[in-house]
Amino acid sequence: MKLAHISDLHLNTLFNDSNLLRIKRLIKYIASKSVDHLVISGDLADNADESDLLLLKKLLIKEGFNNSAKLTIVPGNHDIFGCPQKPTDIFTFPDRCKEVNYDEKLSMFNQIFSDSFKDTITFSKEFPYPFIKIVNDILIVGINSITQYSKYKNPFASNGEVKLHQFNILNELLQKYNDKDYFKVVVIHHHFNKIKNTKRSIAGIWQNIEKQTMKLKKKKRLLSLFNKHNVDIVLHGHIHYNEFYERKGISFLNAGASTVGYSGRSLRVNILYFEPNEIKSELHKITESGEIKVEELFRKVYKSNTKLSPNFI
């Protein structure tokens, strides 16, 4: 099975029309690679705008990503709270977050992409996250890591947390599949590694601020849960660079702002290949001139064919 992973598209037709063209180009490229499934791990829109989310839905449908078998999506903090659009907005943004109706925004997001949630296994209709879906040889686990605004704990609404109630449901759902041989793939917005300091001066100071306002809280218990249930890989975004890393024996892949900052850079998509005893991932870069560069990010080989799902038999 071939799976494409992108994240942090930040579609914003009001402030950044050119991003729409980049997103169109990226989705069209992904469709041309005949992938079996597309995963988008949050921040589809930049400013939590309903019209942008609806526009993106149309683009996905046009390229064939129109149902649960073809598409998996989880929300990002920008999909619920948006973000400052101008430098001066940084001072008023916490007050704006305070006024956001979290449940209403999340419900809107889920409704817009409702086709991608069909045939998922959940605790109940009232709790759409976490969910599980089985696509060919893969068991996909969708987690909502976006948490409510808090004046002191989450002032910019960009920190994340998987609350205990969702955590317990996740454990219960995964428990049912412990004796199955599916590849287990988790999709979540927030990262599990430390933010790298890549800039100095004022930009470096801002990166230090980001370290305190873009955390995934209580991630240690999630790592333990992933180990307990033999999760093969976690797909996420949130931090804007593409990277493969490992923590506590778990593999992580960050799709890292697939279209943001395209000028002088490349559109990016991770394409994962799931074979009976192997997972490998390639990073595809599409430059502004149309050149395509492919590099292997990782390859995980199992000692025996332990991942023989019913589709391989």
Tab-separated table of N, CA and C in Angstrom, residues 67-178:
chain	number	residue	atom	x	y	z
A	67	ASN	N	-13.384	10.221	0.207
A	67	ASN	CA	-14.077	9.374	1.165
A	67	ASN	C	-13.086	8.841	2.201
A	68	SER	N	-13.612	8.112	3.152
A	68	SER	CA	-12.810	7.628	4.273
A	68	SER	C	-11.728	6.642	3.835
A	69	ALA	N	-11.987	5.911	2.764
A	69	ALA	CA	-11.000	4.952	2.274
A	69	ALA	C	-9.808	5.632	1.619
A	70	LYS	N	-10.001	6.890	1.190
A	70	LYS	CA	-8.943	7.610	0.478
A	70	LYS	C	-8.306	8.733	1.292
A	71	LEU	N	-8.963	9.154	2.396
A	71	LEU	CA	-8.514	10.364	3.076
A	71	LEU	C	-8.663	10.251	4.592
A	72	THR	N	-7.606	10.638	5.316
A	72	THR	CA	-7.668	10.763	6.770
A	72	THR	C	-7.193	12.158	7.152
A	73	ILE	N	-7.987	12.832	8.002
A	73	ILE	CA	-7.676	14.199	8.422
A	73	ILE	C	-7.875	14.325	9.924
A	74	VAL	N	-6.987	15.057	10.575
A	74	VAL	CA	-7.195	15.474	11.967
A	74	VAL	C	-6.991	16.984	12.026
A	75	PRO	N	-7.581	17.658	13.016
A	75	PRO	CA	-7.476	19.124	13.083
A	75	PRO	C	-6.132	19.586	13.644
A	76	GLY	N	-5.765	20.814	13.261
A	76	GLY	CA	-4.631	21.506	13.857
A	76	GLY	C	-5.126	22.718	14.614
A	77	ASN	N	-4.266	23.357	15.377
A	77	ASN	CA	-4.685	24.515	16.164
A	77	ASN	C	-5.156	25.672	15.291
A	78	HIS	N	-4.587	25.811	14.081
A	78	HIS	CA	-5.032	26.877	13.179
A	78	HIS	C	-6.440	26.631	12.656
A	79	ASP	N	-6.843	25.360	12.588
A	79	ASP	CA	-8.190	25.027	12.113
A	79	ASP	C	-9.262	25.410	13.123
A	80	ILE	N	-8.865	25.568	14.385
A	80	ILE	CA	-9.816	25.899	15.448
A	80	ILE	C	-9.685	27.361	15.883
A	81	PHE	N	-8.455	27.820	16.070
A	81	PHE	CA	-8.239	29.154	16.640
A	81	PHE	C	-7.680	30.173	15.652
A	82	GLY	N	-7.188	29.727	14.517
A	82	GLY	CA	-6.550	30.660	13.597
A	82	GLY	C	-5.198	31.099	14.122
A	83	CYS	N	-4.761	32.292	13.700
A	83	CYS	CA	-3.468	32.802	14.138
A	83	CYS	C	-3.409	34.299	13.870
A	84	PRO	N	-2.437	35.016	14.430
A	84	PRO	CA	-2.268	36.439	14.110
A	84	PRO	C	-1.947	36.594	12.618
A	85	GLN	N	-2.619	37.497	11.957
A	85	GLN	CA	-2.392	37.701	10.529
A	85	GLN	C	-1.433	38.852	10.242
A	86	LYS	N	-1.280	39.751	11.195
A	86	LYS	CA	-0.343	40.858	11.075
A	86	LYS	C	0.495	40.911	12.349
A	87	PRO	N	1.712	41.476	12.275
A	87	PRO	CA	2.568	41.527	13.476
A	87	PRO	C	1.878	42.136	14.690
A	88	THR	N	1.041	43.142	14.456
A	88	THR	CA	0.378	43.808	15.586
A	88	THR	C	-0.702	42.939	16.222
A	89	ASP	N	-1.154	41.908	15.487
A	89	ASP	CA	-2.209	41.039	16.017
A	89	ASP	C	-1.730	40.181	17.179
A	90	ILE	N	-0.422	40.057	17.320
A	90	ILE	CA	0.132	39.200	18.366
A	90	ILE	C	-0.321	39.630	19.758
A	91	PHE	N	-0.591	40.926	19.911
A	91	PHE	CA	-0.966	41.446	21.227
A	91	PHE	C	-2.439	41.170	21.557
A	92	THR	N	-3.257	41.068	20.527
A	92	THR	CA	-4.694	40.862	20.747
A	92	THR	C	-5.129	39.416	20.526
A	93	PHE	N	-4.216	38.582	19.987
A	93	PHE	CA	-4.597	37.213	19.636
A	93	PHE	C	-5.076	36.385	20.829
A	94	PRO	N	-4.427	36.469	22.010
A	94	PRO	CA	-4.942	35.694	23.155
A	94	PRO	C	-6.391	36.014	23.488
A	95	ASP	N	-6.774	37.294	23.386
A	95	ASP	CA	-8.171	37.659	23.648
A	95	ASP	C	-9.093	37.058	22.590
A	96	ARG	N	-8.600	37.019	21.355
A	96	ARG	CA	-9.397	36.408	20.289
A	96	ARG	C	-9.599	34.918	20.559
A	97	CYS	N	-8.530	34.237	20.996
A	97	CYS	CA	-8.632	32.807	21.319
A	97	CYS	C	-9.644	32.572	22.437
A	98	LYS	N	-9.645	33.468	23.388
A	98	LYS	CA	-10.544	33.353	24.530
A	98	LYS	C	-11.998	33.342	24.089
A	99	GLU	N	-12.300	34.038	22.995
A	99	GLU	CA	-13.679	34.151	22.521
A	99	GLU	C	-14.102	33.008	21.598
A	100	VAL	N	-13.165	32.178	21.212
A	100	VAL	CA	-13.483	31.072	20.293
A	100	VAL	C	-14.307	30.001	21.012
A	101	ASN	N	-15.369	29.582	20.372
A	101	ASN	CA	-16.162	28.447	20.869
A	101	ASN	C	-15.514	27.165	20.345
A	102	TYR	N	-14.721	26.549	21.192
A	102	TYR	CA	-13.924	25.392	20.776
A	102	TYR	C	-14.799	24.272	20.214
A	103	ASP	N	-15.834	23.894	20.925
A	103	ASP	CA	-16.689	22.783	20.494
A	103	ASP	C	-17.372	23.085	19.165
A	104	GLU	N	-17.774	24.315	18.990
A	104	GLU	CA	-18.449	24.716	17.756
A	104	GLU	C	-17.490	24.657	16.573
A	105	LYS	N	-16.276	25.145	16.761
A	105	LYS	CA	-15.281	25.133	15.688
A	105	LYS	C	-14.878	23.705	15.316
A	106	LEU	N	-14.693	22.860	16.331
A	106	LEU	CA	-14.322	21.477	16.062
A	106	LEU	C	-15.444	20.742	15.342
A	107	SER	N	-16.672	21.009	15.744
A	107	SER	CA	-17.824	20.399	15.090
A	107	SER	C	-17.913	20.825	13.625
A	108	MET	N	-17.636	22.106	13.351
A	108	MET	CA	-17.646	22.601	11.974
A	108	MET	C	-16.598	21.874	11.136
A	109	PHE	N	-15.399	21.746	11.678
A	109	PHE	CA	-14.314	21.039	10.981
A	109	PHE	C	-14.725	19.602	10.664
A	110	ASN	N	-15.263	18.918	11.658
A	110	ASN	CA	-15.675	17.525	11.471
A	110	ASN	C	-16.788	17.398	10.437
A	111	GLN	N	-17.693	18.350	10.433
A	111	GLN	CA	-18.810	18.304	9.489
A	111	GLN	C	-18.345	18.534	8.065
A	112	ILE	N	-17.441	19.485	7.872
A	112	ILE	CA	-16.934	19.774	6.527
A	112	ILE	C	-16.266	18.539	5.930
A	113	PHE	N	-15.491	17.832	6.748
A	113	PHE	CA	-14.771	16.656	6.257
A	113	PHE	C	-15.423	15.356	6.724
A	114	SER	N	-16.729	15.402	6.861
A	114	SER	CA	-17.465	14.253	7.411
A	114	SER	C	-17.265	12.980	6.594
A	115	ASP	N	-17.089	13.109	5.287
A	115	ASP	CA	-16.902	11.917	4.457
A	115	ASP	C	-15.644	11.153	4.840
A	116	SER	N	-14.637	11.865	5.340
A	116	SER	CA	-13.394	11.190	5.732
A	116	SER	C	-13.525	10.466	7.063
A	117	PHE	N	-14.616	10.752	7.803
A	117	PHE	CA	-14.833	10.113	9.101
A	117	PHE	C	-15.811	8.939	9.019
A	118	LYS	N	-16.394	8.709	7.854
A	118	LYS	CA	-17.327	7.598	7.710
A	118	LYS	C	-16.587	6.272	7.846
A	119	ASP	N	-17.271	5.297	8.384
A	119	ASP	CA	-16.710	3.947	8.582
A	119	ASP	C	-15.572	3.920	9.590
A	120	THR	N	-15.462	4.967	10.404
A	120	THR	CA	-14.453	4.925	11.465
A	120	THR	C	-15.046	4.254	12.706
A	121	ILE	N	-14.172	3.724	13.526
A	121	ILE	CA	-14.574	3.079	14.771
A	121	ILE	C	-14.277	4.050	15.902
A	122	THR	N	-15.292	4.453	16.640
A	122	THR	CA	-15.142	5.411	17.724
A	122	THR	C	-15.828	4.888	18.980
A	123	PHE	N	-15.627	5.611	20.059
A	123	PHE	CA	-16.268	5.250	21.320
A	123	PHE	C	-17.777	5.491	21.243
A	124	SER	N	-18.148	6.642	20.651
A	124	SER	CA	-19.556	6.976	20.469
A	124	SER	C	-19.643	8.161	19.511
A	125	LYS	N	-20.842	8.473	19.049
A	125	LYS	CA	-21.040	9.603	18.153
A	125	LYS	C	-20.673	10.922	18.822
A	126	GLU	N	-20.812	10.963	20.132
A	126	GLU	CA	-20.501	12.184	20.872
A	126	GLU	C	-18.992	12.418	20.982
A	127	PHE	N	-18.199	11.360	20.773
A	127	PHE	CA	-16.751	11.466	20.902
A	127	PHE	C	-16.087	10.941	19.621
A	128	PRO	N	-15.981	11.780	18.592
A	128	PRO	CA	-15.420	11.326	17.314
A	128	PRO	C	-13.928	11.050	17.358
A	129	TYR	N	-13.245	11.562	18.395
A	129	TYR	CA	-11.810	11.299	18.577
A	129	TYR	C	-11.595	10.615	19.932
A	130	PRO	N	-10.672	9.689	19.959
A	130	PRO	CA	-9.903	9.140	18.843
A	130	PRO	C	-10.770	8.231	17.977
A	131	PHE	N	-10.310	8.006	16.747
A	131	PHE	CA	-11.010	7.067	15.870
A	131	PHE	C	-10.000	6.091	15.280
A	132	ILE	N	-10.534	4.986	14.828
A	132	ILE	CA	-9.737	3.974	14.134
A	132	ILE	C	-10.412	3.682	12.805
A	133	LYS	N	-9.610	3.555	11.773
A	133	LYS	CA	-10.126	3.064	10.496
A	133	LYS	C	-9.126	2.067	9.924
A	134	ILE	N	-9.634	1.089	9.214
A	134	ILE	CA	-8.791	0.072	8.605
A	134	ILE	C	-8.831	0.257	7.098
A	135	VAL	N	-7.666	0.520	6.533
A	135	VAL	CA	-7.538	0.719	5.095
A	135	VAL	C	-6.517	-0.281	4.569
A	136	ASN	N	-6.997	-1.260	3.837
A	136	ASN	CA	-6.144	-2.332	3.335
A	136	ASN	C	-5.391	-2.987	4.494
A	137	ASP	N	-4.080	-2.855	4.520
A	137	ASP	CA	-3.258	-3.512	5.528
A	137	ASP	C	-2.901	-2.613	6.700
A	138	ILE	N	-3.511	-1.439	6.781
A	138	ILE	CA	-3.121	-0.448	7.789
A	138	ILE	C	-4.284	-0.125	8.723
A	139	LEU	N	-3.973	-0.085	10.008
A	139	LEU	CA	-4.909	0.393	11.007
A	139	LEU	C	-4.496	1.829	11.336
A	140	ILE	N	-5.319	2.794	10.934
A	140	ILE	CA	-5.024	4.209	11.122
A	140	ILE	C	-5.747	4.716	12.364
A	141	VAL	N	-5.007	5.383	13.228
A	141	VAL	CA	-5.552	5.913	14.473
A	141	VAL	C	-5.502	7.436	14.414
A	142	GLY	N	-6.658	8.085	14.469
A	142	GLY	CA	-6.731	9.542	14.433
A	142	GLY	C	-6.938	10.119	15.822
A	143	ILE	N	-6.079	11.064	16.218
A	143	ILE	CA	-6.131	11.663	17.554
A	143	ILE	C	-6.247	13.174	17.438
A	144	ASN	N	-7.091	13.756	18.266
A	144	ASN	CA	-7.211	15.214	18.338
A	144	ASN	C	-6.343	15.728	19.483
A	145	SER	N	-5.268	16.432	19.144
A	145	SER	CA	-4.367	16.953	20.183
A	145	SER	C	-4.600	18.438	20.452
A	146	ILE	N	-5.630	19.018	19.837
A	146	ILE	CA	-5.913	20.447	20.029
A	146	ILE	C	-6.715	20.621	21.310
A	147	THR	N	-6.238	21.475	22.171
A	147	THR	CA	-6.895	21.675	23.458
A	147	THR	C	-7.382	23.110	23.597
A	148	GLN	N	-8.217	23.345	24.580
A	148	GLN	CA	-8.858	24.646	24.755
A	148	GLN	C	-7.861	25.728	25.173
A	149	TYR	N	-8.271	26.949	24.925
A	149	TYR	CA	-7.488	28.116	25.346
A	149	TYR	C	-7.414	28.178	26.868
A	150	SER	N	-6.255	28.601	27.371
A	150	SER	CA	-6.080	28.863	28.795
A	150	SER	C	-5.153	30.064	28.934
A	151	LYS	N	-5.538	30.997	29.753
A	151	LYS	CA	-4.777	32.242	29.895
A	151	LYS	C	-3.325	31.984	30.271
A	152	TYR	N	-3.078	30.998	31.122
A	152	TYR	CA	-1.720	30.739	31.592
A	152	TYR	C	-1.089	29.501	30.950
A	153	LYS	N	-1.889	28.458	30.717
A	153	LYS	CA	-1.340	27.213	30.186
A	153	LYS	C	-1.329	27.139	28.658
A	154	ASN	N	-2.216	27.909	28.025
A	154	ASN	CA	-2.307	27.845	26.561
A	154	ASN	C	-2.737	29.196	25.994
A	155	PRO	N	-1.929	30.247	26.217
A	155	PRO	CA	-2.344	31.617	25.861
A	155	PRO	C	-2.469	31.870	24.367
A	156	PHE	N	-1.703	31.124	23.541
A	156	PHE	CA	-1.796	31.287	22.089
A	156	PHE	C	-2.515	30.104	21.436
A	157	ALA	N	-3.119	29.258	22.262
A	157	ALA	CA	-3.922	28.115	21.801
A	157	ALA	C	-3.141	27.194	20.863
A	158	SER	N	-1.814	27.165	21.003
A	158	SER	CA	-0.988	26.324	20.142
A	158	SER	C	-0.351	25.148	20.878
A	159	ASN	N	-0.428	25.139	22.205
A	159	ASN	CA	-0.036	23.951	22.956
A	159	ASN	C	-1.089	22.862	22.747
A	160	GLY	N	-0.684	21.632	22.906
A	160	GLY	CA	-1.616	20.532	22.718
A	160	GLY	C	-1.632	19.589	23.907
A	161	GLU	N	-2.680	18.793	23.960
A	161	GLU	CA	-2.782	17.770	25.001
A	161	GLU	C	-3.857	16.765	24.618
A	162	VAL	N	-3.591	15.500	24.869
A	162	VAL	CA	-4.611	14.468	24.710
A	162	VAL	C	-5.160	14.215	26.104
A	163	LYS	N	-6.365	14.721	26.335
A	163	LYS	CA	-6.958	14.648	27.670
A	163	LYS	C	-7.168	13.191	28.101
A	164	LEU	N	-7.254	13.000	29.412
A	164	LEU	CA	-7.314	11.655	29.974
A	164	LEU	C	-8.481	10.848	29.414
A	165	HIS	N	-9.628	11.504	29.198
A	165	HIS	CA	-10.793	10.791	28.681
A	165	HIS	C	-10.494	10.218	27.295
A	166	GLN	N	-9.902	11.041	26.425
A	166	GLN	CA	-9.568	10.559	25.087
A	166	GLN	C	-8.454	9.504	25.162
A	167	PHE	N	-7.521	9.708	26.065
A	167	PHE	CA	-6.422	8.749	26.250
A	167	PHE	C	-6.962	7.371	26.635
A	168	ASN	N	-7.906	7.324	27.559
A	168	ASN	CA	-8.476	6.051	28.009
A	168	ASN	C	-9.257	5.366	26.891
A	169	ILE	N	-9.978	6.165	26.105
A	169	ILE	CA	-10.701	5.596	24.960
A	169	ILE	C	-9.718	5.018	23.950
A	170	LEU	N	-8.641	5.747	23.712
A	170	LEU	CA	-7.608	5.300	22.784
A	170	LEU	C	-7.039	3.950	23.217
A	171	ASN	N	-6.749	3.824	24.488
A	171	ASN	CA	-6.224	2.562	25.022
A	171	ASN	C	-7.231	1.432	24.826
A	172	GLU	N	-8.489	1.732	25.079
A	172	GLU	CA	-9.542	0.716	24.949
A	172	GLU	C	-9.714	0.271	23.497
A	173	LEU	N	-9.680	1.231	22.568
A	173	LEU	CA	-9.840	0.894	21.156
A	173	LEU	C	-8.669	0.068	20.640
A	174	LEU	N	-7.457	0.482	20.984
A	174	LEU	CA	-6.274	-0.230	20.510
A	174	LEU	C	-6.183	-1.636	21.100
A	175	GLN	N	-6.690	-1.775	22.320
A	175	GLN	CA	-6.652	-3.079	22.993
A	175	GLN	C	-7.357	-4.147	22.161
A	176	LYS	N	-8.377	-3.749	21.441
A	176	LYS	CA	-9.160	-4.692	20.644
A	176	LYS	C	-8.378	-5.244	19.460
A	177	TYR	N	-7.276	-4.563	19.097
A	177	TYR	CA	-6.532	-4.965	17.899
A	177	TYR	C	-5.131	-5.465	18.227
A	178	ASN	N	-4.877	-5.756	19.495
A	178	ASN	CA	-3.547	-6.204	19.891
A	178	ASN	C	-3.144	-7.540	19.271
